[in-house]
Amino acid sequence: MTDPYSTLGKFVLDTFFADDKRGEVIFPIIDEYYIKQFCKVKKCSIKDFFDSVHSCQRFYNISGCSSIEEILGIIAIQMYAASKMDTADGFSSSNFRNRICDNDVLDIKVNDWQKWACENQDDIWTRYYEWCNDKSFIITNVCEPTTGIYRYVQYPKVHSSLILNRQDLKSIAYLFIEKCLNPNEDLSEHEFWSLIGIRHEKTYYSRRAIRILSDDRSRANEQIYQYFLSWTGEYLKPTCYGVSKESIVSEPKYNINLYYDNENWFIDVLSIYNGELVEEIQLKSRLNFDFLKPYYNMKRSNVIVFQKDPDYDNWWNETRYIDDYNADALLLEYIGNGARYLGRNVVASIGLFRIIRINPKYELYEKFYGEERPYSIVGGFKLRPNTYIVGAPPILITKVALAFWIDGVRYDSHTEQQTHTFDLKKGKHQIKIKGYKVKEFTLVEDNIDIIPWNDNKRWDLQNKRPYCWQTTKEGLVVGLDFSKYSYISTITPLRKWCSDILYRKNNINYLIKEKNKYGNRKY
């Protein structure tokens, strides 16, 4: 390992400072577990890594003028040394010196550390804070240069002793399980805390987690929400013997939708990854919610909320919260244990199921409405979930003045409502808005012509295999970027476009059907 500091710093950069963290508070957790993960990726042992640190002699040349990778590397090593102090002798200046100089860390003399720290420690951390600020990564526990015996230990101390480590967060994650949260679920910070509760101590939390929550609840809660945004399902399950057991809940693999056709109601189960129909289940008598267990984790007891799809008629998408008070929304309720919602709003009764239209005017339904997003992502030629044609990406509409990041590049919206279009190339892309989960999508190339149509883009696609918007078995697709219509009319954009494209020539009336894997659907 020619430069262990830069190698470790690059790993820290990729782990904690990715584009999807722009605009958010950052909490780097560098402990023995993290160093083990780093060494596993680099295919070496912890001893091999620190042997390379000892032999390269780069430490003495690292300063505030070094590359950000080197600076992140030496900061990570300091945090690692500080993490080893949490269970022995406390965060004293002498204890930190002993840890950082130990032969299993830097393996240097205490006097050499003191000399280096006197010349470089303040500059190193100041450069780190400035870089984070410049790149839109928020650090809340910033230290100012000071004097006294704690002047050099203060930096790694606040980043190690005052933030939750992985075991703390895993113990707290059991609360996510109790509240029926799913990994990769899109919840705003407000929605998350409305479910969890700002004051949320549990007896199964680690002692360290309880101490940190007591010392600074606001900062700890910020870290818990950031952890949830990237939570992969790991948690510590408490046992009656007081010893927690490591467990993991899988990320959802399916979406479910409610579909109405020819007097019948169906639940369509679709793959999250490619949008393919996995199973279509007709709602019938003698069914209960057990039929969904292989595909769906219930978010509430005996009810599932669906919000009207903005494009398709007779099609509702499952959601935890309805994000638009003007949207049509339905509640699928199992009444085997008794009905709880207004009978006069019932759309259909099927055995022990009722489908109920949700009315935001009634207090009974308020809990189904979440925070209205200050943005919307519309338009684009979508081939499958989160996949669009190059030249026809989705459009971002911001509803308030805010900052956002596209692939790590910052943009600012200065007006109450603004439409943003982007010239993006083939590959994966991200839209990040502070306080909300990152939106990811992929652009792919295909045999396509993009031509203007009434100041919008229209696409003609001839492909060997059909896509979602199929009109012939040969895969001929004609699509329109309908974003300009999507927020000014209650008519579905696809219906509006079809009507316009069909009637504008000699008033000839055609019957249009979209044939796809779900069958013929009229518009």
XYZ file of C-alpha atoms in Angstrom:
523
model
C 0.000 0.000 0.000
C 2.095 2.898 -1.330
C 0.205 5.664 0.487
C -1.980 4.259 3.284
C -3.256 7.702 4.280
C -4.644 8.539 0.836
C -5.996 4.988 0.431
C -7.878 5.164 3.719
C -8.927 8.761 3.008
C -10.410 7.748 -0.353
C -12.397 4.998 1.389
C -13.692 7.554 3.941
C -14.575 9.907 1.076
C -16.610 7.244 -0.713
C -18.292 6.046 2.484
C -19.334 9.241 4.234
C -19.045 12.021 1.657
C -20.909 10.646 -1.355
C -23.099 12.896 -3.499
C -26.279 11.661 -1.811
C -25.079 13.265 1.454
C -24.832 16.814 0.055
C -26.686 19.327 2.172
C -26.947 16.935 5.117
C -25.209 16.666 8.479
C -22.313 14.206 8.278
C -21.344 11.817 11.079
C -18.219 9.807 10.158
C -17.992 6.751 12.417
C -14.412 5.444 12.407
C -13.961 2.536 14.808
C -12.489 -0.950 14.747
C -15.445 -2.291 12.770
C -14.941 0.364 10.094
C -11.194 -0.262 9.858
C -11.919 -3.998 9.511
C -14.326 -3.279 6.653
C -11.720 -1.091 4.972
C -9.069 -3.814 5.315
C -11.507 -6.427 4.005
C -12.020 -4.370 0.836
C -8.258 -3.826 0.478
C -7.615 -7.528 1.216
C -5.261 -6.992 4.109
C -5.307 -7.313 7.885
C -5.457 -4.369 10.299
C -1.858 -5.212 11.266
C -0.789 -5.159 7.591
C -2.417 -1.752 7.124
C -0.769 -0.155 10.130
C 2.554 -1.769 9.227
C 2.296 0.136 5.942
C 1.495 3.305 7.924
C 4.654 2.788 9.997
C 6.921 2.019 7.051
C 5.836 4.775 4.648
C 6.896 7.613 6.990
C 4.288 9.895 5.370
C 2.907 11.030 8.707
C 5.577 13.664 9.288
C 4.857 15.303 5.916
C 1.086 15.591 6.280
C -0.065 19.163 6.846
C -2.942 21.498 6.126
C -1.601 21.762 2.550
C -1.858 18.018 1.863
C -4.498 16.487 -0.409
C -7.961 16.046 1.072
C -7.532 12.254 0.810
C -4.416 12.393 3.018
C -6.135 14.724 5.477
C -9.168 12.444 5.697
C -6.785 9.524 6.190
C -4.974 11.026 9.210
C -8.282 12.277 10.669
C -9.723 8.750 10.323
C -6.726 7.302 12.178
C -7.210 9.865 14.956
C -10.897 8.949 15.234
C -9.972 5.264 15.297
C -7.522 5.878 18.151
C -10.150 7.951 19.987
C -12.756 5.187 19.599
C -10.457 2.876 21.586
C -10.590 5.321 24.531
C -14.318 5.049 25.113
C -14.027 2.013 27.392
C -10.725 2.731 29.134
C -9.300 5.700 31.060
C -11.603 8.295 29.453
C -10.887 11.040 26.938
C -7.907 12.640 28.617
C -5.123 14.289 26.663
C -2.555 11.807 27.949
C -4.785 8.822 27.145
C -5.242 10.018 23.565
C -1.495 10.556 23.134
C -0.846 7.028 24.354
C -3.462 5.579 21.996
C -2.391 7.469 18.880
C 1.317 6.748 19.503
C 0.784 3.064 20.348
C 2.563 0.499 18.191
C -0.768 -0.748 16.794
C -1.647 2.745 15.491
C 1.064 5.272 14.474
C 3.915 3.623 16.400
C 5.743 6.890 17.091
C 7.223 8.586 20.131
C 4.978 10.839 22.210
C 7.340 13.777 21.674
C 7.146 13.263 17.896
C 3.329 13.356 18.082
C 3.383 16.479 20.202
C 5.722 18.246 17.786
C 3.607 17.283 14.759
C 0.328 18.194 16.505
C 1.677 21.568 17.599
C 2.570 22.410 14.002
C -0.332 20.779 12.111
C -3.351 19.629 14.171
C -5.290 22.899 14.053
C -4.510 23.348 10.326
C -5.532 19.774 9.488
C -8.939 20.073 11.119
C -9.551 23.617 9.890
C -8.881 22.440 6.328
C -11.306 19.543 6.875
C -14.071 21.885 8.081
C -13.496 24.291 5.180
C -13.576 21.465 2.632
C -16.838 20.108 4.112
C -18.429 23.557 3.971
C -17.280 24.090 0.380
C -18.710 20.716 -0.694
C -22.034 21.231 1.166
C -21.385 18.619 3.857
C -22.590 19.952 7.225
C -20.474 19.367 10.348
C -22.288 20.446 13.510
C -19.644 19.605 16.129
C -16.960 21.991 14.858
C -14.049 22.769 17.207
C -12.200 26.081 17.280
C -8.437 26.304 17.915
C -7.831 26.825 21.622
C -5.133 26.517 24.245
C -4.523 24.166 27.137
C -3.944 20.444 27.500
C -7.084 19.499 25.516
C -6.312 21.620 22.449
C -5.307 18.646 20.271
C -7.548 15.933 21.695
C -10.712 18.081 21.400
C -11.069 17.365 17.661
C -11.203 13.548 17.664
C -13.023 13.588 21.010
C -16.151 15.368 19.809
C -16.253 13.204 16.694
C -15.912 9.945 18.621
C -17.234 10.237 22.170
C -20.254 12.438 21.379
C -21.715 10.586 18.381
C -23.472 7.225 18.199
C -21.376 4.307 16.979
C -22.605 1.373 14.915
C -23.612 -0.782 17.868
C -25.558 2.148 19.337
C -27.387 2.704 16.063
C -28.135 -0.988 15.611
C -29.688 -1.086 19.073
C -31.854 1.924 18.172
C -32.799 0.321 14.833
C -34.958 -2.198 16.697
C -37.335 0.728 17.185
C -37.560 0.937 13.366
C -38.720 -2.684 13.389
C -41.296 -2.000 16.093
C -42.670 0.915 14.039
C -42.849 -1.241 10.856
C -40.328 0.861 8.935
C -38.637 -0.623 5.887
C -35.065 -0.197 4.650
C -34.847 2.314 1.788
C -38.235 3.819 2.674
C -38.725 7.400 1.489
C -39.684 9.388 4.578
C -39.003 13.055 5.185
C -37.438 14.004 8.506
C -40.799 15.317 9.746
C -42.585 12.083 8.753
C -39.862 9.955 10.346
C -40.119 11.675 13.728
C -43.908 11.677 13.654
C -43.611 7.863 13.622
C -40.673 7.437 15.992
C -41.283 10.299 18.427
C -38.649 12.876 19.350
C -38.295 11.385 22.843
C -37.803 7.708 22.213
C -35.580 6.090 24.867
C -36.048 2.333 25.105
C -34.673 -0.087 27.665
C -32.981 -2.067 24.884
C -30.842 0.894 23.746
C -27.146 0.549 24.522
C -25.948 2.401 27.631
C -23.760 4.558 25.451
C -26.720 5.513 23.234
C -28.787 6.509 26.280
C -25.887 8.663 27.566
C -25.433 10.451 24.230
C -29.173 11.063 23.856
C -29.203 12.539 27.340
C -26.192 14.790 26.609
C -27.357 16.181 23.243
C -30.683 14.858 21.987
C -30.911 17.200 18.997
C -27.569 16.111 17.521
C -28.218 12.448 18.308
C -31.619 12.611 16.588
C -30.024 14.172 13.515
C -27.638 11.234 13.349
C -30.427 8.696 13.836
C -32.385 10.129 10.886
C -29.270 10.147 8.689
C -28.675 6.538 9.686
C -32.239 5.640 8.721
C -31.805 7.156 5.235
C -29.040 4.645 4.491
C -30.252 1.851 6.803
C -29.760 -1.584 5.239
C -31.977 -3.455 7.699
C -29.441 -4.367 10.414
C -30.607 -4.219 14.031
C -29.868 -5.706 17.450
C -32.796 -7.761 18.665
C -33.101 -7.641 22.481
C -33.524 -10.929 24.323
C -34.919 -11.797 27.726
C -31.378 -12.502 28.904
C -30.224 -8.956 28.220
C -27.926 -9.997 25.364
C -28.851 -8.542 21.988
C -28.787 -10.699 18.874
C -27.723 -9.315 15.497
C -30.503 -9.582 12.911
C -31.369 -8.080 9.561
C -34.618 -7.355 7.773
C -34.474 -7.518 3.994
C -35.099 -4.520 1.781
C -38.471 -4.671 -0.014
C -38.301 -6.393 -3.387
C -41.793 -5.553 -4.609
C -44.230 -2.690 -5.078
C -47.951 -3.285 -4.900
C -50.681 -1.389 -6.745
C -54.465 -1.415 -6.641
C -56.146 -1.793 -10.044
C -59.795 -1.670 -11.121
C -61.015 -3.305 -14.318
C -64.448 -4.504 -15.455
C -66.088 -4.351 -12.006
C -63.176 -6.244 -10.411
C -60.396 -5.082 -8.087
C -56.878 -6.475 -8.239
C -53.601 -6.200 -6.321
C -50.700 -6.130 -8.771
C -47.312 -7.175 -7.373
C -44.428 -5.666 -9.336
C -40.674 -6.048 -9.059
C -38.974 -2.932 -7.637
C -35.967 -3.532 -9.888
C -37.488 -3.873 -13.361
C -41.212 -3.186 -12.957
C -42.215 -6.634 -14.190
C -45.545 -8.026 -13.057
C -44.825 -10.796 -10.548
C -48.406 -11.659 -9.708
C -51.901 -10.237 -10.193
C -54.291 -11.183 -7.390
C -58.012 -10.550 -7.665
C -59.658 -9.460 -4.419
C -62.275 -12.077 -3.534
C -64.264 -13.232 -0.526
C -62.529 -15.449 2.066
C -59.236 -13.575 1.570
C -57.305 -11.742 4.286
C -53.992 -9.903 4.177
C -52.018 -13.137 4.524
C -51.928 -13.415 0.737
C -49.522 -10.443 0.673
C -47.006 -11.803 3.204
C -44.518 -13.042 0.567
C -44.455 -9.606 -1.060
C -45.307 -6.855 1.402
C -44.660 -5.825 5.008
C -47.751 -4.220 6.522
C -47.151 -0.599 7.574
C -50.376 -0.319 9.560
C -52.719 -2.775 11.183
C -55.423 -4.058 8.802
C -55.190 -1.176 6.281
C -53.134 -0.254 3.198
C -53.144 3.246 1.679
C -53.104 3.815 -2.096
C -52.643 7.094 -3.984
C -53.914 7.657 -7.518
C -51.287 7.191 -10.202
C -50.867 10.520 -12.060
C -50.693 8.834 -15.484
C -52.984 5.806 -15.526
C -56.729 5.605 -15.039
C -58.040 3.082 -12.490
C -54.583 2.607 -10.988
C -53.436 3.468 -7.421
C -49.918 3.134 -5.988
C -49.297 1.893 -2.441
C -47.825 4.494 -0.122
C -47.318 5.069 3.604
C -48.387 8.702 3.329
C -50.403 10.615 0.749
C -48.255 13.562 -0.359
C -50.929 15.558 -2.210
C -54.183 16.652 -0.562
C -55.757 17.003 -4.008
C -54.932 13.461 -5.098
C -57.528 10.713 -5.155
C -56.637 8.157 -2.482
C -58.136 4.835 -1.429
C -57.916 2.756 1.708
C -58.003 -1.040 1.535
C -59.365 -2.134 4.922
C -59.713 -5.645 6.314
C -62.803 -5.638 8.552
C -62.501 -9.130 10.032
C -61.702 -7.473 13.343
C -64.288 -4.734 12.922
C -64.683 -1.706 10.633
C -63.051 1.558 11.723
C -63.706 3.980 8.861
C -66.718 5.821 7.462
C -69.213 3.605 5.691
C -70.541 6.375 3.442
C -67.143 6.604 1.721
C -67.062 2.915 0.763
C -66.297 2.369 -2.928
C -66.504 -1.436 -2.885
C -67.077 -4.296 -0.430
C -65.420 -7.610 -1.263
C -65.770 -10.299 1.382
C -64.007 -8.970 4.481
C -62.335 -6.193 2.515
C -63.655 -2.666 2.028
C -62.230 -0.106 -0.381
C -62.808 3.379 1.023
C -62.220 6.779 -0.559
C -60.060 8.874 1.774
C -61.351 12.377 2.388
C -58.789 14.848 3.835
C -61.639 16.963 5.274
C -62.317 14.325 7.914
C -60.056 14.237 10.971
C -60.265 10.452 10.898
C -58.075 10.379 7.785
C -55.510 13.042 8.731
C -52.968 10.441 9.841
C -52.726 9.152 6.275
C -51.377 12.453 4.936
C -47.686 13.226 5.102
C -45.569 16.278 4.470
C -46.110 17.859 1.081
C -42.808 17.741 -0.765
C -41.327 21.093 -1.869
C -40.555 19.514 -5.220
C -41.886 17.073 -7.780
C -40.157 14.934 -10.397
C -42.246 14.603 -13.558
C -42.034 13.868 -17.259
C -39.299 11.952 -18.970
C -39.576 8.885 -21.171
C -39.592 6.062 -18.652
C -38.782 2.573 -19.927
C -39.087 0.861 -16.556
C -38.886 1.941 -12.902
C -36.215 4.642 -12.500
C -34.924 4.117 -16.048
C -35.288 6.695 -18.826
C -34.104 7.268 -22.399
C -31.013 9.452 -22.927
C -32.276 12.851 -24.067
C -35.551 12.419 -22.173
C -34.740 12.507 -18.440
C -37.332 13.505 -15.846
C -37.838 17.182 -14.997
C -37.497 18.661 -11.511
C -40.102 21.215 -10.400
C -39.222 23.095 -7.211
C -42.109 24.734 -5.366
C -40.086 26.926 -2.983
C -36.666 28.566 -2.996
C -34.178 25.847 -2.105
C -30.799 24.315 -2.923
C -30.466 20.945 -4.611
C -27.706 18.808 -6.076
C -27.598 16.914 -9.373
C -24.778 14.342 -9.322
C -23.037 16.397 -6.646
C -23.313 19.744 -8.475
C -25.215 22.389 -6.562
C -28.095 24.375 -8.066
C -30.286 26.993 -6.425
C -33.944 27.735 -7.002
C -34.693 31.360 -6.149
C -38.398 31.526 -6.971
C -41.502 29.963 -5.474
C -41.978 27.638 -8.432
C -39.387 26.813 -11.040
C -38.880 24.086 -13.646
C -35.400 22.626 -14.063
C -34.229 20.590 -17.040
C -30.830 18.932 -17.331
C -28.632 17.697 -20.166
C -27.523 14.384 -18.692
C -25.495 11.616 -20.283
C -25.924 7.858 -20.216
C -25.520 6.294 -16.772
C -26.745 6.644 -13.197
C -27.785 10.029 -11.809
C -28.935 11.458 -8.478
C -31.168 14.335 -7.396
C -30.562 15.327 -3.775
C -32.679 17.806 -1.816
C -31.808 18.528 1.800
C -33.959 16.688 4.306
C -35.216 14.117 1.781
C -33.983 10.798 0.523
C -31.914 10.980 -2.654
C -33.755 10.212 -5.926
C -31.791 7.946 -8.259
C -32.448 7.102 -11.893
C -30.580 5.699 -14.887
C -30.421 6.960 -18.478
C -29.939 4.386 -21.214
C -29.426 4.697 -24.961
C -31.797 3.212 -27.495
C -32.858 3.507 -31.106
C -34.848 6.699 -30.705
C -35.633 9.981 -32.455
C -36.258 13.043 -30.274
C -38.127 15.873 -32.004
C -39.911 18.995 -30.723
C -43.706 19.049 -30.372
C -45.498 22.171 -29.124
C -42.427 23.244 -27.108
C -42.222 19.793 -25.526
C -40.199 16.757 -26.483
C -41.713 13.836 -28.304
C -40.057 10.488 -28.766
C -40.442 7.851 -31.472
C -38.913 4.513 -30.528
C -38.672 1.357 -32.633
C -37.246 -1.532 -30.655
C -37.162 -5.295 -30.904
C -38.753 -5.746 -27.515
C -41.687 -3.812 -26.071
C -41.398 -1.424 -23.141
C -43.941 -0.149 -20.638
C -45.574 2.251 -23.094
C -46.209 -0.253 -25.881
C -48.680 0.275 -28.702
C -47.714 -2.580 -31.015
C -46.131 -5.990 -30.585
C -43.100 -4.713 -32.494
C -42.374 -2.241 -29.708
C -43.239 1.024 -31.489
C -43.615 3.706 -28.850
C -44.605 7.349 -29.144
C -44.218 9.386 -25.961
C -44.484 12.969 -24.802
C -42.888 14.977 -22.025
C -46.149 16.080 -20.407
C -44.673 18.008 -17.481
C -46.171 21.308 -18.664
C -49.630 19.840 -18.312
C -49.160 17.836 -15.153
C -49.886 20.536 -12.582
C -52.461 22.720 -14.344
C -55.190 20.210 -15.036
C -57.080 17.465 -13.257
C -57.191 15.522 -16.541
C -54.513 12.839 -16.601
C -51.605 14.055 -18.776
C -51.653 10.920 -20.914
C -55.365 11.321 -21.667
C -54.861 15.019 -22.465
C -52.012 14.216 -24.829
C -53.926 11.396 -26.560
C -56.954 13.649 -27.068
C -54.822 16.420 -28.527
C -52.755 14.198 -30.820
C -55.825 12.319 -32.087
C -58.286 15.150 -32.683
C -55.959 17.777 -34.129
C -55.999 16.150 -37.594
C -59.369 16.309 -39.391
C -61.199 15.541 -36.140
C -60.750 11.821 -36.806
C -61.649 9.788 -33.739
C -59.513 6.767 -32.885
C -59.714 4.242 -30.083
C -56.328 4.116 -28.388
C -55.229 1.237 -26.234
C -51.982 0.719 -24.435
C -51.094 -2.925 -24.441
C -48.476 -4.007 -21.971
C -47.754 -6.837 -19.583
C -50.843 -5.894 -17.561
C -53.252 -6.183 -20.492
C -55.181 -3.681 -22.634
C -55.862 -0.338 -20.956
C -57.896 2.430 -22.504
C -57.100 6.136 -22.279
